[in-house]
Short mmCIF file of C-alpha atoms in Angstrom, two decimals:
data_model
loop_
_atom_site.label_atom_id
_atom_site.label_comp_id
_atom_site.label_asym_id
_atom_site.label_seq_id
_atom_site.Cartn_x
_atom_site.Cartn_y
_atom_site.Cartn_z
CA MET N 6 187.42 151.36 -186.37
CA GLN N 7 185.00 149.46 -184.97
CA TYR N 8 184.88 148.43 -181.39
CA ASP N 9 182.65 147.96 -177.63
CA PHE N 10 184.50 148.85 -174.46
CA PHE N 11 183.42 148.05 -171.30
CA SER N 12 184.41 148.84 -167.35
CA PRO N 13 182.50 149.08 -163.84
CA GLN N 14 180.16 152.06 -163.64
CA GLN N 15 182.32 153.93 -161.34
CA ILE N 16 185.95 154.00 -160.35
CA HIS N 17 186.90 155.31 -156.80
CA PHE N 18 190.71 155.40 -156.93
CA GLY N 19 192.51 156.74 -153.97
CA TRP N 20 195.11 156.93 -150.79
CA GLY N 21 192.78 156.32 -147.78
CA ARG N 22 190.07 156.46 -149.47
CA PHE N 23 188.24 153.24 -147.84
CA ALA N 24 186.42 155.31 -144.82
CA GLU N 25 184.58 156.30 -147.93
CA VAL N 26 182.87 153.34 -147.96
CA GLY N 27 179.31 154.07 -146.46
CA GLN N 28 179.04 157.27 -148.22
CA LEU N 29 180.03 155.23 -152.29
CA ALA N 30 177.98 151.62 -151.11
CA SER N 31 174.16 154.09 -150.54
CA SER N 32 173.75 154.39 -153.99
CA LEU N 33 173.45 150.47 -154.21
CA GLY N 34 171.65 149.61 -151.67
CA THR N 35 169.84 149.42 -147.97
CA ARG N 36 171.53 146.22 -146.75
CA GLY N 37 175.70 144.86 -148.15
CA LEU N 38 176.49 140.88 -147.70
CA ILE N 39 179.95 140.50 -147.19
CA ILE N 40 182.32 138.16 -148.53
CA SER N 41 185.85 138.55 -147.76
CA GLY N 42 188.86 136.58 -149.69
CA SER N 43 191.25 136.77 -146.46
CA ARG N 44 191.47 135.58 -143.44
CA SER N 45 193.44 138.53 -142.21
CA LEU N 46 191.31 141.01 -143.40
CA GLU N 47 188.70 140.39 -139.95
CA ALA N 48 191.92 138.87 -137.79
CA LYS N 49 193.51 142.83 -138.90
CA GLY N 50 190.13 144.42 -138.10
CA VAL N 51 189.53 145.12 -141.59
CA LEU N 52 186.14 143.59 -141.93
CA GLU N 53 184.57 145.22 -138.37
CA GLU N 54 186.18 148.17 -140.11
CA LEU N 55 183.84 147.94 -143.40
CA GLN N 56 181.14 147.44 -141.43
CA GLN N 57 181.20 150.34 -139.39
CA PHE N 58 181.73 152.62 -142.02
CA LEU N 59 178.64 151.07 -143.69
CA SER N 60 176.71 151.76 -140.77
CA ARG N 61 177.38 155.18 -140.26
CA ALA N 62 176.07 155.23 -143.93
CA ASN N 63 172.78 153.36 -142.66
CA ILE N 64 173.70 150.77 -144.58
CA SER N 65 172.68 147.64 -142.60
CA SER N 66 175.23 144.22 -143.23
CA GLU N 67 176.34 140.60 -142.88
CA PHE N 68 178.81 138.83 -142.95
CA ILE N 69 178.14 135.71 -145.59
CA HIS N 70 181.54 134.33 -145.94
CA THR N 71 185.64 133.92 -146.03
CA ILE N 72 187.75 132.21 -148.54
CA THR N 73 191.46 131.31 -148.63
CA ASN N 74 191.61 129.19 -152.24
CA GLU N 75 190.67 130.60 -155.63
CA PRO N 76 187.14 129.83 -155.60
CA GLU N 77 185.25 126.37 -156.92
CA VAL N 78 182.48 125.13 -157.78
CA THR N 79 181.70 123.60 -154.78
CA ASP N 80 181.99 127.12 -153.19
CA VAL N 81 179.93 129.39 -155.36
CA ASP N 82 177.14 126.60 -155.02
CA GLN N 83 177.42 126.82 -150.95
CA VAL N 84 177.50 130.46 -151.05
CA THR N 85 174.89 130.74 -152.79
CA GLN N 86 172.96 129.31 -150.75
CA LEU N 87 174.49 131.43 -147.77
CA LEU N 88 173.27 133.87 -149.69
CA ARG N 89 169.25 132.37 -150.28
CA ASP N 90 169.38 131.47 -146.46
CA ALA N 91 170.49 135.15 -145.99
CA GLY N 92 166.48 136.08 -147.10
CA ILE N 93 167.48 138.16 -150.75
CA ARG N 94 165.41 141.23 -150.94
CA ALA N 95 165.03 144.23 -152.03
CA GLY N 96 168.07 146.62 -151.78
CA ASP N 97 170.50 143.83 -150.85
CA PHE N 98 174.12 144.55 -152.55
CA LEU N 99 176.99 142.41 -152.59
CA ILE N 100 180.20 143.73 -150.88
CA GLY N 101 183.26 141.49 -152.57
CA ILE N 102 186.54 142.77 -150.25
CA GLY N 103 189.81 140.92 -150.83
CA GLY N 104 192.02 139.34 -153.92
CA GLY N 105 190.68 137.99 -156.91
CA SER N 106 189.46 135.30 -155.07
CA GLY N 107 187.17 136.96 -153.01
CA ILE N 108 186.19 139.60 -155.61
CA ASP N 109 186.00 136.50 -158.52
CA LEU N 110 183.78 133.97 -155.32
CA ALA N 111 181.79 137.28 -155.41
CA LYS N 112 180.61 138.36 -158.55
CA ALA N 113 180.12 134.33 -159.24
CA CYS N 114 177.42 134.50 -155.98
CA ALA N 115 175.95 137.42 -157.22
CA ALA N 116 175.00 136.41 -160.49
CA MET N 117 173.88 133.03 -159.48
CA VAL N 118 171.33 133.83 -156.59
CA THR N 119 169.17 135.66 -159.08
CA ASN N 120 169.55 132.83 -161.73
CA GLN N 121 168.09 129.68 -160.46
CA GLU N 122 167.35 127.52 -163.44
CA SER N 123 169.95 125.76 -161.91
CA ASP N 124 171.52 125.30 -158.67
CA THR N 125 174.93 124.72 -159.26
CA VAL N 126 177.37 127.22 -161.00
CA LEU N 127 178.59 124.27 -162.98
CA ASP N 128 176.10 124.48 -165.59
CA TYR N 129 176.70 127.53 -166.62
CA LEU N 130 180.73 127.59 -166.71
CA GLU N 131 182.22 127.71 -170.22
CA GLY N 132 183.30 124.71 -171.81
CA VAL N 133 181.74 122.09 -169.49
CA GLY N 134 177.83 121.87 -167.37
CA ARG N 135 175.02 122.24 -169.18
CA GLY N 136 175.70 125.76 -171.07
CA LEU N 137 172.75 127.59 -169.79
CA LYS N 138 173.44 131.97 -170.19
CA LEU N 139 173.12 134.60 -167.32
CA THR N 140 169.36 135.78 -167.90
CA GLN N 141 168.87 137.58 -164.87
CA THR N 142 170.26 140.53 -163.66
CA PRO N 143 173.13 139.97 -161.28
CA LEU N 144 172.92 141.57 -157.15
CA PRO N 145 174.58 144.61 -157.46
CA LEU N 146 178.30 144.25 -156.71
CA LEU N 147 181.17 146.72 -154.68
CA ALA N 148 184.11 145.77 -155.52
CA ILE N 149 187.21 146.30 -152.44
CA PRO N 150 190.30 144.53 -153.43
CA THR N 151 193.23 144.48 -151.17
CA THR N 152 196.05 142.91 -153.35
CA ALA N 153 196.48 144.08 -157.05
CA GLY N 154 197.13 141.59 -159.80
CA THR N 155 193.85 139.77 -160.90
CA GLY N 156 192.12 143.40 -162.17
CA SER N 157 188.86 141.34 -160.92
CA GLU N 158 187.69 144.30 -159.72
CA ALA N 159 187.12 145.20 -163.60
CA THR N 160 186.75 142.35 -165.69
CA LYS N 161 183.36 140.58 -166.49
CA ASN N 162 184.19 136.37 -165.39
CA ALA N 163 184.91 135.20 -162.32
CA VAL N 164 187.06 132.30 -162.65
CA ILE N 165 185.85 128.47 -161.02
CA SER N 166 187.95 126.22 -160.59
CA SER N 167 187.34 122.16 -159.84
CA TYR N 168 189.63 119.39 -159.50
CA SER N 169 187.25 115.94 -159.82
CA PRO N 170 187.34 116.48 -163.28
CA ALA N 171 190.22 118.92 -163.64
CA PHE N 172 189.27 122.53 -165.19
CA LYS N 173 189.75 125.87 -164.77
CA LYS N 174 186.77 128.03 -166.43
CA SER N 175 184.95 131.12 -166.27
CA LEU N 176 181.58 132.15 -165.36
CA ARG N 177 180.87 135.21 -167.59
CA ALA N 178 178.81 137.97 -168.74
CA ASP N 179 178.72 141.35 -169.79
CA GLN N 180 176.82 142.46 -166.57
CA MET N 181 178.92 140.80 -164.40
CA ILE N 182 181.93 143.65 -164.00
CA PRO N 183 180.73 145.25 -160.54
CA ASN N 184 178.71 147.88 -160.46
CA LEU N 185 181.12 149.90 -157.87
CA VAL N 186 185.21 149.73 -157.10
CA LEU N 187 186.50 151.51 -154.34
CA CYS N 188 190.36 151.11 -154.70
CA ASP N 189 192.50 152.12 -151.90
CA PRO N 190 195.64 151.46 -152.37
CA GLN N 191 197.03 152.01 -148.30
CA LEU N 192 194.78 148.14 -147.87
CA ALA N 193 197.78 146.47 -149.58
CA CYS N 194 200.80 147.52 -147.44
CA SER N 195 200.38 144.29 -145.49
CA VAL N 196 200.61 141.57 -147.93
CA PRO N 197 203.23 139.42 -148.01
CA PRO N 198 206.20 140.39 -150.16
CA GLU N 199 206.14 137.09 -152.13
CA VAL N 200 202.34 137.53 -152.70
CA THR N 201 203.02 140.67 -153.71
CA ALA N 202 205.44 139.49 -156.20
CA ARG N 203 203.32 136.42 -157.71
CA THR N 204 199.87 139.00 -158.02
CA GLY N 205 202.14 141.86 -159.57
CA MET N 206 203.44 139.55 -162.20
CA ASP N 207 200.06 138.91 -163.04
CA ALA N 208 199.17 142.78 -163.73
CA ILE N 209 202.36 142.50 -165.76
CA THR N 210 201.16 139.77 -167.45
CA GLN N 211 197.88 140.99 -168.76
CA LEU N 212 199.15 144.15 -169.68
CA LEU N 213 201.34 142.75 -171.95
CA GLU N 214 198.92 140.08 -173.41
CA SER N 215 195.87 142.49 -173.83
CA TYR N 216 198.69 144.55 -175.58
CA ILE N 217 198.95 141.98 -178.24
CA SER N 218 196.16 140.08 -178.29
CA CYS N 219 194.69 139.37 -181.47
CA ARG N 220 191.36 140.85 -180.17
CA ALA N 221 193.58 143.87 -178.91
CA GLN N 222 191.67 147.45 -178.90
CA PRO N 223 192.83 150.93 -179.38
CA ILE N 224 191.53 152.16 -175.39
CA PRO N 225 192.60 149.03 -174.02
CA GLN N 226 196.02 149.32 -175.75
CA ALA N 227 196.21 153.28 -174.17
CA LEU N 228 195.71 151.80 -170.23
CA CYS N 229 198.16 148.73 -170.79
CA LEU N 230 201.18 151.65 -171.91
CA GLN N 231 200.10 153.50 -169.04
CA GLY N 232 199.97 150.28 -166.69
CA LEU N 233 202.84 149.20 -168.51
CA LYS N 234 205.17 152.19 -167.04
CA LEU N 235 203.83 152.26 -163.71
CA ALA N 236 204.04 148.53 -162.80
CA LEU N 237 207.48 147.94 -164.02
CA PRO N 238 209.66 149.98 -162.00
CA ALA N 239 206.88 150.03 -159.14
CA ILE N 240 206.50 146.04 -158.68
CA THR N 241 210.23 145.80 -157.04
CA GLU N 242 209.35 148.92 -155.11
CA ALA N 243 206.27 147.14 -153.23
CA VAL N 244 207.64 143.99 -153.06
CA GLU N 245 211.16 145.49 -150.98
CA ASN N 246 209.34 147.83 -149.22
CA GLY N 247 205.85 146.82 -148.52
CA THR N 248 204.56 150.02 -146.30
CA SER N 249 205.30 152.50 -150.30
CA ARG N 250 203.13 154.47 -151.32
CA THR N 251 204.57 155.00 -154.70
CA GLY N 252 204.38 151.60 -155.37
CA ARG N 253 201.19 150.34 -154.02
CA GLU N 254 199.28 153.07 -155.75
CA ASN N 255 201.00 152.09 -159.27
CA MET N 256 200.62 148.92 -158.64
CA ALA N 257 197.18 148.99 -157.53
CA HIS N 258 196.17 151.41 -160.86
CA ALA N 259 198.31 149.25 -163.46
CA SER N 260 195.98 146.29 -161.72
CA LEU N 261 193.06 148.07 -162.04
CA LEU N 262 194.26 148.93 -165.87
CA SER N 263 195.20 145.72 -166.56
CA GLY N 264 191.70 144.56 -165.76
CA ILE N 265 189.50 147.16 -168.54
CA ALA N 266 192.00 145.76 -170.48
CA LEU N 267 191.43 142.03 -170.45
CA ALA N 268 187.60 142.78 -169.99
CA ASN N 269 187.78 144.30 -173.21
CA SER N 270 190.89 142.73 -175.58
CA GLY N 271 191.23 139.44 -173.67
CA LEU N 272 194.76 137.34 -172.27
CA GLY N 273 197.14 135.42 -174.12
CA MET N 274 199.25 132.01 -174.10
CA ALA N 275 200.55 132.34 -170.59
CA HIS N 276 197.39 132.71 -169.32
CA GLY N 277 195.78 129.83 -170.94
CA VAL N 278 198.48 127.42 -169.50
CA ALA N 279 198.37 129.31 -165.78
CA PRO N 280 195.13 127.76 -165.38
CA ALA N 281 196.20 124.11 -166.70
CA LEU N 282 199.24 124.69 -163.86
CA GLY N 283 196.69 125.57 -161.41
CA ILE N 284 194.14 122.22 -161.19
CA HIS N 285 197.23 120.10 -162.77
CA CYS N 286 200.51 120.80 -160.22
CA ARG N 287 198.71 123.47 -157.96
CA ILE N 288 201.01 126.03 -158.79
CA PRO N 289 198.65 130.17 -157.38
CA HIS N 290 197.96 131.43 -160.88
CA GLY N 291 200.10 134.62 -160.53
CA LEU N 292 203.51 132.14 -160.11
CA ALA N 293 202.21 130.51 -162.88
CA CYS N 294 201.68 133.53 -165.15
CA ALA N 295 204.91 134.93 -164.32
CA VAL N 296 207.19 132.03 -165.24
CA MET N 297 204.93 131.63 -168.68
CA LEU N 298 205.55 135.18 -169.76
CA PRO N 299 208.86 135.31 -170.90
CA ALA N 300 208.48 132.20 -172.87
CA THR N 301 205.07 133.28 -174.18
CA LEU N 302 207.33 136.82 -175.42
CA LYS N 303 209.52 134.97 -177.28
CA THR N 304 206.68 132.76 -178.79
CA ASN N 305 205.07 135.48 -179.96
CA LEU N 306 208.01 138.11 -181.00
CA SER N 307 207.58 137.07 -184.58
CA VAL N 308 204.10 138.46 -184.60
CA CYS N 309 204.61 141.37 -182.46
CA GLN N 310 207.61 143.21 -183.46
CA ARG N 311 205.92 146.27 -183.53
CA GLU N 312 203.81 146.23 -180.47
CA TYR N 313 206.80 145.37 -178.36
CA ALA N 314 208.88 148.17 -180.40
CA GLU N 315 205.97 150.64 -179.29
CA ILE N 316 205.76 149.36 -175.41
CA THR N 317 209.97 149.67 -175.20
CA ARG N 318 209.57 153.07 -176.59
CA PHE N 319 207.06 153.81 -174.12
CA ILE N 320 208.44 152.35 -171.26
CA ALA N 321 212.08 153.32 -171.58
CA PRO N 322 211.89 156.66 -174.09
CA ASP N 323 215.27 157.39 -173.03
CA LEU N 324 217.00 154.59 -175.02
CA SER N 325 218.02 155.00 -178.74
CA LEU N 326 217.05 150.83 -180.17
CA SER N 327 216.81 149.62 -183.64
CA GLU N 328 213.49 147.58 -183.88
CA ALA N 329 215.19 144.37 -183.38
CA GLU N 330 217.14 146.24 -180.17
CA ALA N 331 213.64 147.36 -178.37
CA ASP N 332 211.71 143.91 -179.16
CA GLN N 333 214.91 141.92 -177.15
CA TYR N 334 215.02 144.68 -174.76
CA LEU N 335 211.62 144.00 -173.96
CA ILE N 336 211.55 140.60 -173.07
CA ASP N 337 215.51 140.44 -171.20
CA ARG N 338 213.52 143.62 -168.91
CA ILE N 339 210.60 140.92 -168.03
CA GLN N 340 213.06 138.10 -167.28
CA SER N 341 215.71 140.34 -165.19
CA LEU N 342 212.59 141.56 -163.75
CA ASN N 343 211.48 137.71 -162.83
CA ASP N 344 214.97 137.10 -161.98
CA ARG N 345 214.97 139.90 -158.82
CA LEU N 346 211.58 138.62 -157.89
CA LYS N 347 212.45 135.72 -157.64
CA ILE N 348 210.31 133.89 -159.92
CA PRO N 349 211.96 130.49 -161.00
CA ARG N 350 212.60 130.30 -165.17
CA ARG N 351 211.92 126.91 -164.65
CA LEU N 352 208.33 124.68 -164.84
CA SER N 353 211.17 122.39 -163.09
CA ASP N 354 211.45 123.83 -159.86
CA LEU N 355 207.94 124.21 -159.24
CA GLY N 356 207.53 120.51 -159.38
CA VAL N 357 205.83 120.37 -162.95
CA THR N 358 207.16 116.61 -164.06
CA PRO N 359 207.32 115.85 -168.13
CA SER N 360 203.78 113.48 -167.65
CA GLN N 361 202.19 116.16 -166.59
CA ILE N 362 202.71 118.15 -169.75
CA PRO N 363 199.76 116.27 -172.10
CA ASP N 364 196.89 117.40 -169.37
CA LEU N 365 199.11 120.37 -168.95
CA VAL N 366 198.34 121.01 -172.75
CA ALA N 367 194.76 119.46 -173.13
CA SER N 368 193.43 121.99 -170.54
CA SER N 369 195.39 125.31 -171.98
CA ARG N 370 192.81 125.40 -174.27
CA GLY N 371 190.31 128.13 -173.73
CA ASN N 372 189.06 131.85 -174.28
CA SER N 373 192.71 133.11 -172.71
CA MET N 374 194.51 131.13 -175.25
CA SER N 375 192.52 132.22 -178.28
CA GLY N 376 193.47 135.19 -177.61
CA ASN N 377 196.79 134.90 -178.69
CA PRO N 378 198.83 136.81 -181.20
CA ARG N 379 199.52 133.39 -183.19
CA GLU N 380 197.71 130.00 -183.40
CA ILE N 381 199.81 127.63 -181.22
CA SER N 382 199.32 123.72 -181.81
CA ASP N 383 199.20 121.31 -179.11
CA THR N 384 202.44 119.67 -180.54
CA GLU N 385 204.40 123.32 -180.50
CA LEU N 386 202.96 123.96 -176.59
CA THR N 387 204.26 120.73 -176.11
CA GLN N 388 207.33 121.44 -176.66
CA ILE N 389 207.09 125.05 -175.11
CA LEU N 390 206.77 123.27 -171.78
CA GLU N 391 209.24 120.83 -172.12
CA ASP N 392 212.52 123.35 -173.04
CA LEU N 393 210.95 125.04 -169.93
CA LEU N 394 211.29 121.70 -167.22
#
């Protein structure tokens, strides 16, 4: 047995712990530069409250930018320049607050502001640009997730998009994992049901794909089981009763575990295809993952019977099932969950057309697809996507 394990240096989790942000952030520096992933955080006074908590701890702060879309190359380049214009100095650190988009943008900018071999993040992304490496340590980063889904607060990459040319690629380095994570599930209580459902299914997809990945590791697998046991019942509670403390806590914890898991074990076919659906069809990431998850489980069944049975026995210990029955139980439960959350079964319901399939297949090759437990040819992937139309 041999493996490496990566996680944030500090994780502070708990209902109402947002009030501790000043005390916790004092270990990172004396000036916090804030990047937000939601305009509603500003409208509801959360960002103002954040700055007040920091001030009480004698930490100055400056609001830099709010992003409302999944970060693109131009977003990273522009916000990195805003940070440089702010006069980066000793004692500065970044705060990424919001969903995966805001935290990914903060992670990318924390890295780019200290790595200046190129003025554009494009040259550092996997598979595009000049293939430059991050050689300088990023600015310290505090991640405060306000949705439960991407797990970006615990990963070592930031997903960056482009629509001309069309791609979605990662900026990735071990040192990009946030230094400190403050996860207060209460911050997610105002997230709308539809967003709660989509981000929650992203987390569940990450937990399942990390467990069965060809790069699966023992510690992440243990975390995946715990996350799935919490998330599968909690997601409907969080969607149907957004202020449920149990639902929000369990989903926030499951999302955090999913980020740690994918940072160590990788993902699979659903996350291979989801970025392609995002850039070619403008389908939100969590929704794309949810639609692809049942097909991914079915596609990998031939090589994952043992893993599916292990998951089923952990999440449903009272059931007495054969291995074959346990395998089918997992697939059926995920499809039933999608149906309850009103996730479409067919890609055509999301506007995908047959003419887009070749581009989707070509754009699905990347780090996530390479973690799938069995190889999937372009021909097979074409058939899978056509069957989902």
